[in-house]
Short mmCIF file of C-alpha atoms and ligand atoms in Angstrom, two decimals:
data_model
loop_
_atom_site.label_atom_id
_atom_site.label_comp_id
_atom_site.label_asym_id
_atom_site.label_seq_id
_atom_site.Cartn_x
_atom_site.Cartn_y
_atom_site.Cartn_z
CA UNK A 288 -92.20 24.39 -19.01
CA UNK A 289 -90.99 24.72 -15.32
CA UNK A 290 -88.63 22.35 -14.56
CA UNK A 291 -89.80 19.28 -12.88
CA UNK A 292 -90.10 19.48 -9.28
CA UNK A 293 -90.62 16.41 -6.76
CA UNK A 294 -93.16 16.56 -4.86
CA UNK A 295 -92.62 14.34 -2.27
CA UNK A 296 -95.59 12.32 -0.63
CA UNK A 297 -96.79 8.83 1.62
CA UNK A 298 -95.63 6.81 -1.25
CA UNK A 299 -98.24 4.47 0.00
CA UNK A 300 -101.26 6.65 -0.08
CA UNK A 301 -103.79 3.81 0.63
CA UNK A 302 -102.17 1.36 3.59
CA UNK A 303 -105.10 -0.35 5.39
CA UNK A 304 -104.89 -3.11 8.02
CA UNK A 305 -104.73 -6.15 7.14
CA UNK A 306 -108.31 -7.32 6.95
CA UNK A 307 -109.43 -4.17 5.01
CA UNK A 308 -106.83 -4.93 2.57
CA UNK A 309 -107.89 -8.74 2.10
CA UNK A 310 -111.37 -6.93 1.38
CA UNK A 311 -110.19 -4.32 -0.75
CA UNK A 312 -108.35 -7.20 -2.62
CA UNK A 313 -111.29 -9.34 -3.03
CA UNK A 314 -113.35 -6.35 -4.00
CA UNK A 315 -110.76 -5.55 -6.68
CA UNK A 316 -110.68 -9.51 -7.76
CA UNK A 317 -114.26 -9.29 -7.93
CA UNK A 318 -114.19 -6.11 -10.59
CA UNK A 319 -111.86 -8.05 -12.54
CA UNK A 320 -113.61 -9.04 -15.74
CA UNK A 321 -117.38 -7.29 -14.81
CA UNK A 322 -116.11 -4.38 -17.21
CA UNK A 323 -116.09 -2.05 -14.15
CA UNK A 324 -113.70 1.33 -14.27
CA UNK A 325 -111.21 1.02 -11.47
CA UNK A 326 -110.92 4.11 -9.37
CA UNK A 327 -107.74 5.71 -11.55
CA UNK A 328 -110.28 5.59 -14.50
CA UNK A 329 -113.28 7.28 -12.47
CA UNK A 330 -110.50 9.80 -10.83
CA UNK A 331 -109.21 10.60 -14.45
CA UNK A 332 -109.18 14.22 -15.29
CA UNK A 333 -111.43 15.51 -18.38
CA UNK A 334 -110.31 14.44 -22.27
CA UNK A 335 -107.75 16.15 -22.94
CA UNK A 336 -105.92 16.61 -20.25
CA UNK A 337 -102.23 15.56 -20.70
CA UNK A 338 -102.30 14.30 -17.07
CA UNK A 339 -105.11 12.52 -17.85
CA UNK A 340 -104.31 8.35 -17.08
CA UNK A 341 -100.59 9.72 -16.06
CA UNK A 342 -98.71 8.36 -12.93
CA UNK A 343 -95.33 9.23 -11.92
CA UNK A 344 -92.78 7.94 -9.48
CA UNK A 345 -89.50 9.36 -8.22
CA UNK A 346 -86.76 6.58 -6.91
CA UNK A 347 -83.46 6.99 -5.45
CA UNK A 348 -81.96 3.83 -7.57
CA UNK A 349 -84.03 2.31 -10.12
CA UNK A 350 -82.71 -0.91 -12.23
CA UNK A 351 -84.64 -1.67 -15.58
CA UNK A 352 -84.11 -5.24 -16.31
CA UNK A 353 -82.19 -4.72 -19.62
CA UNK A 354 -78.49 -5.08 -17.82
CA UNK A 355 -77.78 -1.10 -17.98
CA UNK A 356 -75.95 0.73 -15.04
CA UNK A 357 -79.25 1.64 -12.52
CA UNK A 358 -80.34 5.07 -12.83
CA UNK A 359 -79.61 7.35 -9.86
CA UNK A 360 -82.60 9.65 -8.68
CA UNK A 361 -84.93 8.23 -11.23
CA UNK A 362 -88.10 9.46 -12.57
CA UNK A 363 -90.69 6.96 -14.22
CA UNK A 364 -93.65 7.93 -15.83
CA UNK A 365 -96.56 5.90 -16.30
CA UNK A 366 -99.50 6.27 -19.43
CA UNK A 367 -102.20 3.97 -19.11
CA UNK A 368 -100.19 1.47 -17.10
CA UNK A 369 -97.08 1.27 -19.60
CA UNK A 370 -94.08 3.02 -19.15
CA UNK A 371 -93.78 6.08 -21.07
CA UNK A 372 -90.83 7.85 -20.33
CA UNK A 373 -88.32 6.72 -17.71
CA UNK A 374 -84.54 8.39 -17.10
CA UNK A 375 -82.75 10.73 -14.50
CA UNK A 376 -85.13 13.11 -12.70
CA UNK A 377 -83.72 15.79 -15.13
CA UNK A 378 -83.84 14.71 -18.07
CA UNK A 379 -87.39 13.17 -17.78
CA UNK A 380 -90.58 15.55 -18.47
CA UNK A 381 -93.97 14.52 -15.79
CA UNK A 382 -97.21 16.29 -17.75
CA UNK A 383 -98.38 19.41 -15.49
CA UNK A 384 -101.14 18.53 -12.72
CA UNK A 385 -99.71 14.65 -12.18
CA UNK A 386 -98.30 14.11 -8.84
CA UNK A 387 -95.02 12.39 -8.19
CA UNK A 388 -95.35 9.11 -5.85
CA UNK A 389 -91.75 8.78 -3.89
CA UNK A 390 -91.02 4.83 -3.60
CA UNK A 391 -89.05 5.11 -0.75
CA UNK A 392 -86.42 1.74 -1.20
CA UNK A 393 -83.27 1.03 -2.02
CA UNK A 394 -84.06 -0.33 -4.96
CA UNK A 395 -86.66 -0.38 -7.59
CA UNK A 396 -86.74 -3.08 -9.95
CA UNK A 397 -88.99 -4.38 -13.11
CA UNK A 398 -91.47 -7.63 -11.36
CA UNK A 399 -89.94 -10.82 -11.58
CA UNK A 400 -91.49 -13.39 -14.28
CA UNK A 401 -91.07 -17.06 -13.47
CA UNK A 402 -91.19 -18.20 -16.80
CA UNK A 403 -91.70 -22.23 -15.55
CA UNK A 404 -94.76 -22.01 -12.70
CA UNK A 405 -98.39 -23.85 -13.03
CA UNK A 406 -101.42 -22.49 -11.82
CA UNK A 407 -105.02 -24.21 -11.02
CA UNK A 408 -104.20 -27.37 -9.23
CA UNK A 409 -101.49 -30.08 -9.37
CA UNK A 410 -99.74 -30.03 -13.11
CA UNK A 411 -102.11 -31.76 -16.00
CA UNK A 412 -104.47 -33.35 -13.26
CA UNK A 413 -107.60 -31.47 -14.12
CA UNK A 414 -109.30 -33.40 -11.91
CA UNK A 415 -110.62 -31.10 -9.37
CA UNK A 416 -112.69 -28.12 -10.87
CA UNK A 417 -112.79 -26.31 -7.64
CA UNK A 418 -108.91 -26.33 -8.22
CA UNK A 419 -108.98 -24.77 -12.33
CA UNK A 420 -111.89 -22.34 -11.16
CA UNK A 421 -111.20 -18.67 -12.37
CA UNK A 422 -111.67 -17.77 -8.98
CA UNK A 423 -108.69 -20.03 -7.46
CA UNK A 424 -106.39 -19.37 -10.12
CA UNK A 425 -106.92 -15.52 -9.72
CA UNK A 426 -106.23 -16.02 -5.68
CA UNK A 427 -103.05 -17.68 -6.91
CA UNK A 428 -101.65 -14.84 -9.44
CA UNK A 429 -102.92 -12.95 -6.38
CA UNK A 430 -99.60 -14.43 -4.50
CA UNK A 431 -97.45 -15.27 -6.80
CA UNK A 432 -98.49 -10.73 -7.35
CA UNK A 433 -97.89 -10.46 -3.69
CA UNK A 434 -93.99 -11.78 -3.96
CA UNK A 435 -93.06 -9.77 -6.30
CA UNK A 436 -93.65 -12.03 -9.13
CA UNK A 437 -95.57 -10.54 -11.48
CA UNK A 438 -95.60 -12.76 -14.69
CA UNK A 439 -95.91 -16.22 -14.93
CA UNK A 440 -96.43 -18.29 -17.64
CA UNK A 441 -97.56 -21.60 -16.70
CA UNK A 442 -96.31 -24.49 -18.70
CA UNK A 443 -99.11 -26.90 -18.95
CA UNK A 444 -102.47 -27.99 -17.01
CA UNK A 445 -104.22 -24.88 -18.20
CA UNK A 446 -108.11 -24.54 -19.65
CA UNK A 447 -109.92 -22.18 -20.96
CA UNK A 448 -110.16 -20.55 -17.44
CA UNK A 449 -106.32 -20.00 -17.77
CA UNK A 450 -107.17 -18.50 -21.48
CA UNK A 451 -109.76 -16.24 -19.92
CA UNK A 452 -107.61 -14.53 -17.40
CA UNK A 453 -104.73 -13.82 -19.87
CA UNK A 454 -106.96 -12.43 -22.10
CA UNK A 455 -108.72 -9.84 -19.43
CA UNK A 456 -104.96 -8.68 -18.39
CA UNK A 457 -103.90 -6.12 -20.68
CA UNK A 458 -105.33 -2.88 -18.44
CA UNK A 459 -104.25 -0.54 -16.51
CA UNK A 460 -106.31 -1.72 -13.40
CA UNK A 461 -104.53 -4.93 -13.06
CA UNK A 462 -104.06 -5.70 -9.56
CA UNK A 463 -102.62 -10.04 -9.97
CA UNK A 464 -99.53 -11.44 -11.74
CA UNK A 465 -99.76 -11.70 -15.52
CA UNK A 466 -100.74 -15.50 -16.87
CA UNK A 467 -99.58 -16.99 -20.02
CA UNK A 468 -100.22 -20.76 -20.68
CA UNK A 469 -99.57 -23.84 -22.34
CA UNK A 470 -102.70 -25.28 -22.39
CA UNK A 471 -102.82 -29.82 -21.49
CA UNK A 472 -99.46 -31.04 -21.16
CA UNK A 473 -99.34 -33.13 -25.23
CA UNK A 474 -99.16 -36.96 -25.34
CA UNK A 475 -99.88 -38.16 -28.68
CA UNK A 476 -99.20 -41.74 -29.55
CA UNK A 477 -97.02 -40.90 -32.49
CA UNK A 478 -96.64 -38.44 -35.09
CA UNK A 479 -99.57 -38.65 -36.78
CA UNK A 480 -101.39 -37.35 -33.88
CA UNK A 481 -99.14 -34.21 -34.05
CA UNK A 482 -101.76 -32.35 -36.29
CA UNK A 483 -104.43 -32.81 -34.15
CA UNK A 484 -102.52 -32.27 -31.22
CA UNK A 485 -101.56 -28.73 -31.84
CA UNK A 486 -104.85 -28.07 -33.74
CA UNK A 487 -106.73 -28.31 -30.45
CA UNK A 488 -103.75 -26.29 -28.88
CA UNK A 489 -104.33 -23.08 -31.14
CA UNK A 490 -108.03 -23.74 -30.61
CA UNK A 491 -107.76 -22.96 -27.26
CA UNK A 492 -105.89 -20.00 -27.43
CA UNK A 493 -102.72 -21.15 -25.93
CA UNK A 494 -99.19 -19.25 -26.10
CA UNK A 495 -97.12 -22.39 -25.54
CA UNK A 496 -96.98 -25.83 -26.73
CA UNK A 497 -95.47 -28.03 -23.56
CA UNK A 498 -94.43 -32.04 -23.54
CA UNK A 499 -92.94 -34.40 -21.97
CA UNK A 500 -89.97 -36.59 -23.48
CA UNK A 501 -88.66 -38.55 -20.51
CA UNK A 502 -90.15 -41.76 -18.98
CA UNK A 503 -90.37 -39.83 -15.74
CA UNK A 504 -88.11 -42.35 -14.22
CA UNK A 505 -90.27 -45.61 -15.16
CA UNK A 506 -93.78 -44.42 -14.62
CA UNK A 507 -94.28 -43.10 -18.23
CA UNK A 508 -93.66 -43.49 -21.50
CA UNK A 509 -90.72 -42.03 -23.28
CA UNK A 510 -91.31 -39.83 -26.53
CA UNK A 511 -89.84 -40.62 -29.64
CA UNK A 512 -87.72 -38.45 -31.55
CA UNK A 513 -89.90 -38.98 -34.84
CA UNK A 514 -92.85 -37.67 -32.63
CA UNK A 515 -91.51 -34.37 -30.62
CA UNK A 516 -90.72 -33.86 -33.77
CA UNK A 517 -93.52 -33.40 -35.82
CA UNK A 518 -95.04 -31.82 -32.52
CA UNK A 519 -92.22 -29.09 -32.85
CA UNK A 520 -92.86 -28.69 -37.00
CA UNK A 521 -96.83 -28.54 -36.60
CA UNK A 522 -96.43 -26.04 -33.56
CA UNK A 523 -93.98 -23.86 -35.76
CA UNK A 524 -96.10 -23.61 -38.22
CA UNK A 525 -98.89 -22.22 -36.04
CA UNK A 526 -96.53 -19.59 -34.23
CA UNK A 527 -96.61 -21.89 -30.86
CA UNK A 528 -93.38 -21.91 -29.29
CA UNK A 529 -93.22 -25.53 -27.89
CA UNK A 530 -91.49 -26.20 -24.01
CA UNK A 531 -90.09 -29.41 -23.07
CA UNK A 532 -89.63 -31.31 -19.71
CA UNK A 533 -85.95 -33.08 -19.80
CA UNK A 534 -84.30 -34.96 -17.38
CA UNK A 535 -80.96 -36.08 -20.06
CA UNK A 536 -78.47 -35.23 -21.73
CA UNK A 537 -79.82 -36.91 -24.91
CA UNK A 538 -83.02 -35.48 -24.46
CA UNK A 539 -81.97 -32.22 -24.31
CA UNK A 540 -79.60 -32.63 -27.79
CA UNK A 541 -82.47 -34.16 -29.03
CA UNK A 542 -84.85 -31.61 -28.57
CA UNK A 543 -82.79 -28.94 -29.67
CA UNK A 544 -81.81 -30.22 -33.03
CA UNK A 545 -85.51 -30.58 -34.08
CA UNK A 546 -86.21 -26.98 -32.97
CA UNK A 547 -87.55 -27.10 -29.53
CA UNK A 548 -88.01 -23.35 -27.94
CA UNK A 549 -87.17 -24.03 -24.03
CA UNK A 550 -86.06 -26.68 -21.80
CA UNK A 551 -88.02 -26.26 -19.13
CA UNK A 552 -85.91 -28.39 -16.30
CA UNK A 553 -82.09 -28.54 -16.15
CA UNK A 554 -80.41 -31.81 -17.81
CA UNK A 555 -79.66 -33.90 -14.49
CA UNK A 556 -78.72 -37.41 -15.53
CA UNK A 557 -74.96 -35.81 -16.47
CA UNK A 558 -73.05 -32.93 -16.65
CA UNK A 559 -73.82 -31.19 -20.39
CA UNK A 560 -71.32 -30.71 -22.75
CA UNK A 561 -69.65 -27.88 -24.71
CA UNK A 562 -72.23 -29.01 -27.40
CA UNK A 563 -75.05 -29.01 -25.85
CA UNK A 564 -74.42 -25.37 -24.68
CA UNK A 565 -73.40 -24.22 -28.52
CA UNK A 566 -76.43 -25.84 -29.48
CA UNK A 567 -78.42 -23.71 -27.15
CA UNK A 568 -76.72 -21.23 -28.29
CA UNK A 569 -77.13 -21.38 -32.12
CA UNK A 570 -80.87 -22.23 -31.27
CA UNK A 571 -80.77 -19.12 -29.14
CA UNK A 572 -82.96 -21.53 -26.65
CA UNK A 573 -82.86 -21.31 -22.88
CA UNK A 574 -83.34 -23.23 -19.74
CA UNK A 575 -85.72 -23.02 -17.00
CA UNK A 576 -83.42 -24.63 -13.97
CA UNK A 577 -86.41 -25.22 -11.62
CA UNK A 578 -83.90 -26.00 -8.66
CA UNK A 579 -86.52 -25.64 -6.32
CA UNK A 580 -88.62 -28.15 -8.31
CA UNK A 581 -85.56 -30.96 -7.24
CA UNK A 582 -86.12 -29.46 -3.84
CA UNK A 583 -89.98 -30.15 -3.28
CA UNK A 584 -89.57 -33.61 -4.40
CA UNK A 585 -87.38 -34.30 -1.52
CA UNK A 586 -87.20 -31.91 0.86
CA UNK A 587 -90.40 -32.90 3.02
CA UNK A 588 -88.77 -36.25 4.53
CA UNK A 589 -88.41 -33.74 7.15
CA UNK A 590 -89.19 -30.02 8.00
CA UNK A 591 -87.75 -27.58 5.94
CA UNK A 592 -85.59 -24.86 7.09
CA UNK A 593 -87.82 -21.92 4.84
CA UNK A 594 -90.65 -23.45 7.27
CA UNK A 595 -89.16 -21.10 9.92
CA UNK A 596 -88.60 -17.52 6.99
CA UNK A 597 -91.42 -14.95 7.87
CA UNK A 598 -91.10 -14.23 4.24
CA UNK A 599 -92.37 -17.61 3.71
CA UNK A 600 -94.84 -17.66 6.91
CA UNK A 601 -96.39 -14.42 5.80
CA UNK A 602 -98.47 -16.09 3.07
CA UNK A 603 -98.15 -19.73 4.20
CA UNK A 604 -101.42 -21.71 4.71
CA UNK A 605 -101.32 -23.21 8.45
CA UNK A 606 -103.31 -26.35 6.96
CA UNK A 607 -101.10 -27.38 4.23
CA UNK A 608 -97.70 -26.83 6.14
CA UNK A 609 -99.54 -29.29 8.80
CA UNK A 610 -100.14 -31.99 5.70
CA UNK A 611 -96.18 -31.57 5.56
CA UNK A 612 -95.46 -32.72 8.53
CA UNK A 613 -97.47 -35.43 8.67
CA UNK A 614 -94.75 -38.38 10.27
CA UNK A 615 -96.54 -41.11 7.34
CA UNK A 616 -95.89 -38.66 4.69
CA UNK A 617 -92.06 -37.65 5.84
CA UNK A 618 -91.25 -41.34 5.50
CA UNK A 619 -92.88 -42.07 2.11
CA UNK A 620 -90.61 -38.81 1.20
CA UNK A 621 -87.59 -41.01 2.85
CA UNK A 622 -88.43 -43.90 0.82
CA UNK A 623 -89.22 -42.77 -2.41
CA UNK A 624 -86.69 -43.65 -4.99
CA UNK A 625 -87.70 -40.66 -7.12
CA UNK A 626 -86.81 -38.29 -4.07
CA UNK A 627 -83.32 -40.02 -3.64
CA UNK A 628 -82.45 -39.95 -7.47
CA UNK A 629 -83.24 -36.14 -8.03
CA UNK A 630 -81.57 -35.36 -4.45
CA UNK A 631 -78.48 -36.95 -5.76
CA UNK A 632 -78.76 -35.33 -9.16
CA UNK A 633 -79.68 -31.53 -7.94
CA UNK A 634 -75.83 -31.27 -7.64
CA UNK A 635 -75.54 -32.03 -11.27
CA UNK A 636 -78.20 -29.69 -12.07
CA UNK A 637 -76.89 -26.79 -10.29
CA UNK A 638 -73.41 -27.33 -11.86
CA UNK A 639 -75.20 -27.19 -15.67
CA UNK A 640 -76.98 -23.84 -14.94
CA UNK A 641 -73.48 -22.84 -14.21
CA UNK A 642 -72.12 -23.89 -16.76
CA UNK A 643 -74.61 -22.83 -19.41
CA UNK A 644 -74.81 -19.43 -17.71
CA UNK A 645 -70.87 -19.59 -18.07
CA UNK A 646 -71.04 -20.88 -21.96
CA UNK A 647 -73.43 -18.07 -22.64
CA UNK A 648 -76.80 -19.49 -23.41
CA UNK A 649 -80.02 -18.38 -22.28
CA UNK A 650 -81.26 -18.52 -18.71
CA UNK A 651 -84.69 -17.84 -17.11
CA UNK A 652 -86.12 -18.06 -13.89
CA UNK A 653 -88.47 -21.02 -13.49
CA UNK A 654 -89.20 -23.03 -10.68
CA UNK A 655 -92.42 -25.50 -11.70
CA UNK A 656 -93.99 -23.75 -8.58
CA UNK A 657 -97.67 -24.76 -7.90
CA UNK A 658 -99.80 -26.52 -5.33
CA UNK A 659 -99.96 -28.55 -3.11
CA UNK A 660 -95.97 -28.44 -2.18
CA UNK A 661 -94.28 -25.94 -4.06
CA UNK A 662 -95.04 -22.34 -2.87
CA UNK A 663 -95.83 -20.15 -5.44
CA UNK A 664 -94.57 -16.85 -4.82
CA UNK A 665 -91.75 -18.32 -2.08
CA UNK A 666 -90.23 -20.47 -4.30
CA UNK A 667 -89.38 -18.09 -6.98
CA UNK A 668 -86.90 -16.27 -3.99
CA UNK A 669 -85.73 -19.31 -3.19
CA UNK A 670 -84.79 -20.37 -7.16
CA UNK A 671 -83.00 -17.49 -7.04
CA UNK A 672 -80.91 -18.04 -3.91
CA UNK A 673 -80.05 -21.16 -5.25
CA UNK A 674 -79.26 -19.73 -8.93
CA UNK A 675 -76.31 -17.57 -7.01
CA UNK A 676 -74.92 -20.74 -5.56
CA UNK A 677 -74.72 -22.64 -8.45
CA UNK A 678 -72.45 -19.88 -9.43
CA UNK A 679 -74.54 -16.86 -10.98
CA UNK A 680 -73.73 -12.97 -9.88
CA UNK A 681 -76.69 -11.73 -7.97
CA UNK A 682 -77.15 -9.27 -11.08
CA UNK A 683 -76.78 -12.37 -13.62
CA UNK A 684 -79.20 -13.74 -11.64
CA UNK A 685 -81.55 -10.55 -11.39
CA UNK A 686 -81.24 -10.33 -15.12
CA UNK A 687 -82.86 -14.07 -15.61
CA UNK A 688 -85.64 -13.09 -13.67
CA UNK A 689 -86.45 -10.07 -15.45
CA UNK A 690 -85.11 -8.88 -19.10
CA UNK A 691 -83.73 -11.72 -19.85
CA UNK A 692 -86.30 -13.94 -19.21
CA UNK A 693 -88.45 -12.14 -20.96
CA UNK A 694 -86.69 -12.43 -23.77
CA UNK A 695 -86.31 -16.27 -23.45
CA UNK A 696 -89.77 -16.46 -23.23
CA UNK A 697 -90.91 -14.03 -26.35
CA UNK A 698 -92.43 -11.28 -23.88
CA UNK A 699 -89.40 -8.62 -24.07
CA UNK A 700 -91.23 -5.00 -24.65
CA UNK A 701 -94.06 -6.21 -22.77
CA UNK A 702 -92.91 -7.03 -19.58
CA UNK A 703 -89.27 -8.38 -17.62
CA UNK A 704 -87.64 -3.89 -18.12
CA UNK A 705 -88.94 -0.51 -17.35
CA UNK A 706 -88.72 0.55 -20.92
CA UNK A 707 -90.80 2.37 -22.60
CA UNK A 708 -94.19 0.65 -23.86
CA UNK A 709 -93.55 -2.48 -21.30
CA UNK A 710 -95.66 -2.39 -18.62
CA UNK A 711 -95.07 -0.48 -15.65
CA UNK A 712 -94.70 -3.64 -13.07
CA UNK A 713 -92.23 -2.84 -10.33
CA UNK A 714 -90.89 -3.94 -6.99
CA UNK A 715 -89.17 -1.66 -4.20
CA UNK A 716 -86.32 -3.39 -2.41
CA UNK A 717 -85.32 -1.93 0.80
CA UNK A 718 -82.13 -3.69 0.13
CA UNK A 719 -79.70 -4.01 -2.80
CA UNK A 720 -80.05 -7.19 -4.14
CA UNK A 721 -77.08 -7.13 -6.03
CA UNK A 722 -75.19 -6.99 -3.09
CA UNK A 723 -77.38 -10.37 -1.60
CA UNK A 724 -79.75 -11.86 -4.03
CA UNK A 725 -81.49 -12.61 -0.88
CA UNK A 726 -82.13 -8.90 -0.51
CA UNK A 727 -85.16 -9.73 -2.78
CA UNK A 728 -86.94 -10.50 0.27
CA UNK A 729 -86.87 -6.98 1.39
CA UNK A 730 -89.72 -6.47 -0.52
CA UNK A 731 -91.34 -3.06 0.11
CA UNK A 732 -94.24 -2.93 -2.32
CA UNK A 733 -95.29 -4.25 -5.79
CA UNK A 734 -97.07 -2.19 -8.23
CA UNK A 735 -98.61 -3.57 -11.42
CA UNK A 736 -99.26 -1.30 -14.42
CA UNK A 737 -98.57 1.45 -12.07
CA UNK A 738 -100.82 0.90 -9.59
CA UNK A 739 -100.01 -0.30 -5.72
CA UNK A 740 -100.49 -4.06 -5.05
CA UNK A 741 -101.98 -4.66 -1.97
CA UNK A 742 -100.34 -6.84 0.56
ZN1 LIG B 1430 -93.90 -27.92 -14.83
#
């Protein structure tokens, strides 16, 4: 065979304006699920053609999630929408008669997951259809695509709509973030109702089991250890990995010695122990921080700096960034107790990440993101920003939103590195975010089972 040759070309063969692209977008939202072929399929060469389904890209640096060195002058090839081969330009073969794309970036990088985000409408109030339509929750993995972030799996609130969408994802055609959920947020009144609880879980079709144990500072009712309990057994037993929203310390121990799979918030009533990390540890169980979930709860007593990013303006909705503002809700912000406690605790929060980054346990990005008030898409750049001050590297950091999080959350090989088999989902950087984890806003382009996201 000849050796591979680049063929350099307008790595972004189909730019339109703006409006066209909202169209083409919509169009391509609208195919979703009506069993259409996308264009790749209908521009597919004859069976047997080893080109046939093939993409191939060219990059000056490309990083693949798993923590290895980045590859100079990279060459990924694409099957089908998975990776297939992926290595330095000479060592990788590209079928004859398949075109090389050149991402032109500083960096190419696997699509971040936020394994902590909610989609639909406000978390377990299924009150609003219009809110859990497909439709709505498809615009939303349309932005949280558009940011770069192109997994989430949504810990609780989620239907059979939810169910639907994850199950129409695995193609090549895929042009919206990836969706895994938890189904309703669990209550039961003890642990009898365990049983039933999880039954209706695995009924649905769920991939994670999420509760609540905390009192949610007064205006709930705590769990019991007997119950999370049984809710953690009966889940085991039907292969459902079960999440849990903590606020303590004791919680958190709690949890963890029954068997509980993630914490999904970071412990902020005190600073965690050496045991609680060697218990994470052992349990090999990570944390979700969701910094930016301490954030949104206070943050809108006044106007937000990010109110002012373009990065953030770019996708921001005029309306709701009015509701914001509004002087009477500022000053309920102000007032609210529950905004001054987690204000006061986010320092405590941010110095646990740190130090269960530090003690070696598991970290993954999560932020809780989801309407009304915490932008999905946004907020998963800004978790990260505030991940490096608590004291991550940028590439620690970088490494929690891809790879590693993956792994935390059961999905390494499928998505979170550019290995071979995961799927080829990919941002371009025109910055080094190792340098600046804020370089992840230099977003370039995102492409999802090798094909070009539209933004
Ligand atoms: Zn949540």
């Amino acid at each position: 065979m000849e050796p591979f040759r680049s063929r350099h070309q307008d790595p972004r063969p189909t730019t339109f304006p703006a409006h066209v692209a909202a169209l083409v977008a919509l169009t391509l939202t609208a195919l979703v699920g009506t069993g259409c072929q996308s264009e790749d399929e209908r521009l597919a060469p004859a069976d047997g053609d080893p080109a046939e389904g093939v993409v191939a890209f060219s990059a000056p640096l490309l990083w693949d999630g798993t923590g290895a060195e980045p590859i100079s002058d990279a060459l990924l090839v694409v099957r089908e929408g998975r990776v297939e081969s992926v290595g330095p330009v000479d060592e990788v073969e590209v079928p004859p008669g398949v075109q090389v794309t050149s991402l032109d970036g500083a960096f190419v990088m696997p699509g971040l997951i936020n394994g902590h985000g909610h989609v639909g409408g406000v978390e377990g109030l299924r009150s609003s259809p219009e809110l859990y339509s497909e439709q709505n929750i498809l615009d939303q993995l349309g932005l949280y695509a558009r940011y770069g972030v192109t997994t989430v799996v949504s810990l609780g609130g989620d239907g059979p709509e939810g169910v639907a969408i994850r199950d129409r994802q695995d193609r090549p055609d895929l042009d919206r973030a990836r969706l895994y959920v938890a189904g309703p947020v669990l209550s039961p009144d003890g642990p009898d109702e365990a049983e039933a609880e999880i039954r209706r879980l695995v009924e649905l079709g769920a991939d994670w089991a999420k509760i609540r144990v905390d009192d949610q500072l007064g205006q709930a009712r705590a769990m019991d250890r007997a119950t999370y309990g049984a809710l953690i057994r009966e889940a085991e037993e039907h292969g459902l990995p079960l999440a849990a929203h903590v606020v303590r310390l004791e919680d958190a121990r709690g949890l963890l010695e029954e068997g509980v799979a993630l914490l999904a918030h970071s412990v902020r009533d005190r600073e965690v122990d050496d045991g609680l990390v060697q218990l994470m540890r052992e349990h090999d169980v990570c944390i979700t921080p969701t910094l930016t979930r301490e954030v949104s709860v206070f943050v809108y007593a006044e106007r937000p700096d990010f109110f002012d990013d373009p990065f953030f303006l770019a996708e921001a909705d005029a309306s709701v960034l009015e509701g914001l503002q509004d002087p009477e809700r500022q000053a309920r912000v102000a007032a609210s107790e529950a905004a001054a406690y987690y204000r006061s605790q986010l320092p405590v929060a941010m110095e646990n990440l740190r130090r269960i980054h530090e003690g070696g346990a598991g970290v993954a990005l999560g932020t809780d993101s989801g309407p009304p008030a915490r932008f999905q898409g946004y907020f998963e750049h800004l978790e990260m920003e505030m991940m490096a001050d608590a004291g991550m590297s940028p590439e620690a950091v970088l490494r929690s939103a891809t790879g590693e999080a993956a792994r935390c959350l059961g999905l390494d090989g499928t998505v979170g590195t550019l290995t071979p088999g995961a799927w080829a989902d990919f941002l371009v950087l025109s910055e080094d975010p190792r340098e600046d984890i804020s370089n992840t806003k230099t977003l370039e382009a995102v492409w999802i089972a090798g094909g070009e996201v539209a933004r």
